[in-house]
Coordinates of N, CA and C and ligand atoms in Angstrom, one line a residue:
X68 N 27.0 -7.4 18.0 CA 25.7 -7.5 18.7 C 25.3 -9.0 18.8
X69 N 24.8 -9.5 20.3 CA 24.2 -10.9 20.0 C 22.9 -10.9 19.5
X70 N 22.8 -12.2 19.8 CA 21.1 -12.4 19.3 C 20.5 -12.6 20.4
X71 N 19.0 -11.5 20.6 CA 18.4 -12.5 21.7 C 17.9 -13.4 22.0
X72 N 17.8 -14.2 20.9 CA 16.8 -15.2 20.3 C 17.8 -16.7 21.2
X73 N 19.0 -16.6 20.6 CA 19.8 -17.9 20.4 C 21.6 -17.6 20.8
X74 N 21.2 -16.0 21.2 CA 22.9 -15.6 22.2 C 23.8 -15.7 20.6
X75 N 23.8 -16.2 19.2 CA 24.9 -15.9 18.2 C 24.9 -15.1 18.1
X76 N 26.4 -14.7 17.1 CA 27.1 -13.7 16.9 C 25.8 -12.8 15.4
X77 N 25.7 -11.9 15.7 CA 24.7 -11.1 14.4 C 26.0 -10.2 13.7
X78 N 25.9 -9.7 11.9 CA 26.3 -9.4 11.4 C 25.4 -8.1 10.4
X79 N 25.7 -7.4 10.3 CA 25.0 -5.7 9.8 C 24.5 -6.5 8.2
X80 N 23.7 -6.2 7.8 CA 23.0 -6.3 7.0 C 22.3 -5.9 6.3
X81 N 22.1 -5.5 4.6 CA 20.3 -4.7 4.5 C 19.5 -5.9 4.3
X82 N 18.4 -5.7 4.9 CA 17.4 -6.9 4.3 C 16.1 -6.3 4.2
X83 N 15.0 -7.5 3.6 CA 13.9 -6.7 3.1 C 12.7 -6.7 4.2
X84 N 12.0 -6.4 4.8 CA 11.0 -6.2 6.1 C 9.9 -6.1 5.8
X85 N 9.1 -7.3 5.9 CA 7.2 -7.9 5.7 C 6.9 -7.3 6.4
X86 N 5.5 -7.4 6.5 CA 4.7 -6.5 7.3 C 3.2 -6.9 6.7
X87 N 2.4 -7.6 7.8 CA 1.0 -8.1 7.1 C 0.1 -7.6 8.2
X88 N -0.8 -7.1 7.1 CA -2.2 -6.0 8.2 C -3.3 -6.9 7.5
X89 N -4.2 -7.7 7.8 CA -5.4 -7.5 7.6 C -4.9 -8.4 6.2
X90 N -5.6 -8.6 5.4 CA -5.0 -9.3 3.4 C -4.3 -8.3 3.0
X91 N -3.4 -7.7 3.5 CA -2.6 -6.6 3.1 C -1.2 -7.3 3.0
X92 N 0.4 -7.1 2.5 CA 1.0 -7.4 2.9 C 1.8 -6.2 2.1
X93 N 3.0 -5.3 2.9 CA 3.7 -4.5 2.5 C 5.2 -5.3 2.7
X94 N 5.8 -4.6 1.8 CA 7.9 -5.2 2.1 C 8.3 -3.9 2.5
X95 N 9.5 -3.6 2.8 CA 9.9 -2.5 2.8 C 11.7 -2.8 2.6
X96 N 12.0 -2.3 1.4 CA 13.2 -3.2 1.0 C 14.5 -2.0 1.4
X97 N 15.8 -2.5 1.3 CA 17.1 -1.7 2.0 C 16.9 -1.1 3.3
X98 N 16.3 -1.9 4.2 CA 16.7 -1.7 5.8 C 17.5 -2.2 6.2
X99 N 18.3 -1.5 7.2 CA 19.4 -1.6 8.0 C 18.9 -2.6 8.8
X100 N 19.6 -3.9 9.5 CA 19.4 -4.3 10.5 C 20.7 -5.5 10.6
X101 N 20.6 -5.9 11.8 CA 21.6 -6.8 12.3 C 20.9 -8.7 12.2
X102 N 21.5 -9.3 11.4 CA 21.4 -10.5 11.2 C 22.2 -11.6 11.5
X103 N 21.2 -12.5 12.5 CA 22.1 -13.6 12.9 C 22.6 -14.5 12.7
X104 N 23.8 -15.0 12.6 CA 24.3 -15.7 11.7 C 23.6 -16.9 12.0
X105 N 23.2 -17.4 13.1 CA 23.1 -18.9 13.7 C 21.3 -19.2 13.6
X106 N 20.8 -18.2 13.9 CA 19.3 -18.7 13.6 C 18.6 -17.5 12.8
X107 N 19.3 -16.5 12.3 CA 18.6 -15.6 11.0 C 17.6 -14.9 11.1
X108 N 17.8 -14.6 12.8 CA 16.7 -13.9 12.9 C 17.5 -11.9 12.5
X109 N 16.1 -11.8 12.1 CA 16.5 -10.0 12.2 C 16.4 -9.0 13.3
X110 N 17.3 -8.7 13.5 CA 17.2 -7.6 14.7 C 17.2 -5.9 14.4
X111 N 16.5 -5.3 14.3 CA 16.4 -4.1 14.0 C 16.5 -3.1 15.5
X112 N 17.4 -2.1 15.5 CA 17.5 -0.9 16.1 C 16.2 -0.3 16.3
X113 N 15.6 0.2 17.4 CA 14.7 1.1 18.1 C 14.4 2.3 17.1
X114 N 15.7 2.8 16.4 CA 15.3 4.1 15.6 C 14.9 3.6 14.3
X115 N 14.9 2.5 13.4 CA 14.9 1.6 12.8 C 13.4 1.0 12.8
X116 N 13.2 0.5 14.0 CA 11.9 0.0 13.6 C 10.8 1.5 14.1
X117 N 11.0 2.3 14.5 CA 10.3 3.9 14.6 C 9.9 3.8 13.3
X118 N 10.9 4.0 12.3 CA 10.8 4.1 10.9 C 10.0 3.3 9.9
X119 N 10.4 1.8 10.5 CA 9.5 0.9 9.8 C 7.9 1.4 9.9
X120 N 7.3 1.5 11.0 CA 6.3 1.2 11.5 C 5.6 2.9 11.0
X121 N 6.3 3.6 10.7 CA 5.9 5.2 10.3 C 6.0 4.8 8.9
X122 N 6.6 3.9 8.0 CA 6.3 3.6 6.8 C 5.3 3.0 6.6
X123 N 5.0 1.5 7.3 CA 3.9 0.9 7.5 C 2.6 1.7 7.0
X124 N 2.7 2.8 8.7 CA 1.0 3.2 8.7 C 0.4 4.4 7.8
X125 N 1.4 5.0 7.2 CA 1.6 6.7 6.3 C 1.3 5.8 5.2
X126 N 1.3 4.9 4.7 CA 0.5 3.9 3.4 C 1.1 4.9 2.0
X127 N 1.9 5.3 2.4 CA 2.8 6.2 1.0 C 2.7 5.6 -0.4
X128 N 2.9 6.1 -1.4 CA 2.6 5.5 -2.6 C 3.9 4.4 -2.4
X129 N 3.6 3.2 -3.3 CA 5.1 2.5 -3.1 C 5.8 2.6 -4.1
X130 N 7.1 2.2 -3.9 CA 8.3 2.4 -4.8 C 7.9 1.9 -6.4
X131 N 7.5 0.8 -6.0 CA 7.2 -0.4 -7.1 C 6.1 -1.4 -6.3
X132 N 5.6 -1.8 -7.2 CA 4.1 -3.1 -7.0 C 4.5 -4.4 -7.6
X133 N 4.8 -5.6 -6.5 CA 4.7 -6.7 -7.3 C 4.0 -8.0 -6.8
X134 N 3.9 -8.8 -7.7 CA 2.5 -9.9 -7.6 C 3.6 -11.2 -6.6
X135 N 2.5 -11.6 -5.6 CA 2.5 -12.1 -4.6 C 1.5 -13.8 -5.1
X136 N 2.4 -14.8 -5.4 CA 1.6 -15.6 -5.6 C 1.2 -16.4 -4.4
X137 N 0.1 -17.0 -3.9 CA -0.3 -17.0 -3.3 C -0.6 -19.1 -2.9
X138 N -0.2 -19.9 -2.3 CA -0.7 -21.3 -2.3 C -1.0 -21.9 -0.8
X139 N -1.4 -22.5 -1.4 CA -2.5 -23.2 0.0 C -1.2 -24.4 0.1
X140 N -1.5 -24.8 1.6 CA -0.5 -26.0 2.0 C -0.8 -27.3 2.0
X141 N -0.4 -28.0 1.2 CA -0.9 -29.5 1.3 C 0.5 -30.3 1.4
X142 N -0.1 -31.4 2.1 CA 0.9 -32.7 2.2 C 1.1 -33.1 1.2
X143 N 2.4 -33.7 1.0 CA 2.7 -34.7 -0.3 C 2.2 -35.7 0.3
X144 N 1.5 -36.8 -0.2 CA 0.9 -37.9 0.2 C 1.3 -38.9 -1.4
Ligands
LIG168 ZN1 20.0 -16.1 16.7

């Protein structure tokens, strides 16, 4: 599969899938998706992101809970 992003070659992959609502942020980890070798973007399948997005909003208990540290951006000066 190419990329549509940048036309490279993409390679099958699981990777983990953010997802931020509002101060919320969910992961949703061992998703299938196609990854580009050349600019890393993820490309997920139509039946795939159905899935995602029905995990998203069904707010299901989660697997596991973990702490998200959180920093503000500053220049090195
Ligand atoms: Zn690409």
């Amino acid at each position: 599969m190419r990329c549509p992003f940048c036309g490279g070659e993409s390679v099958k992959e699981t990777v983990t899938f953010s997802y931020e609502e509002e101060d919320r942020y969910i992961f949703i980890e061992h998703v299938p998706a196609d990854v580009c070798a050349r600019c890393g973007e993820k490309i997920y399948s139509p039946e795939v992101t159905d899935d995602l997005l029905r995990i998203a909003r069904k707010k299901l208990k989660p697997a596991r809970k973990i702490e998200v540290p959180v920093y503000e951006f500053v220049t090195n000066q």
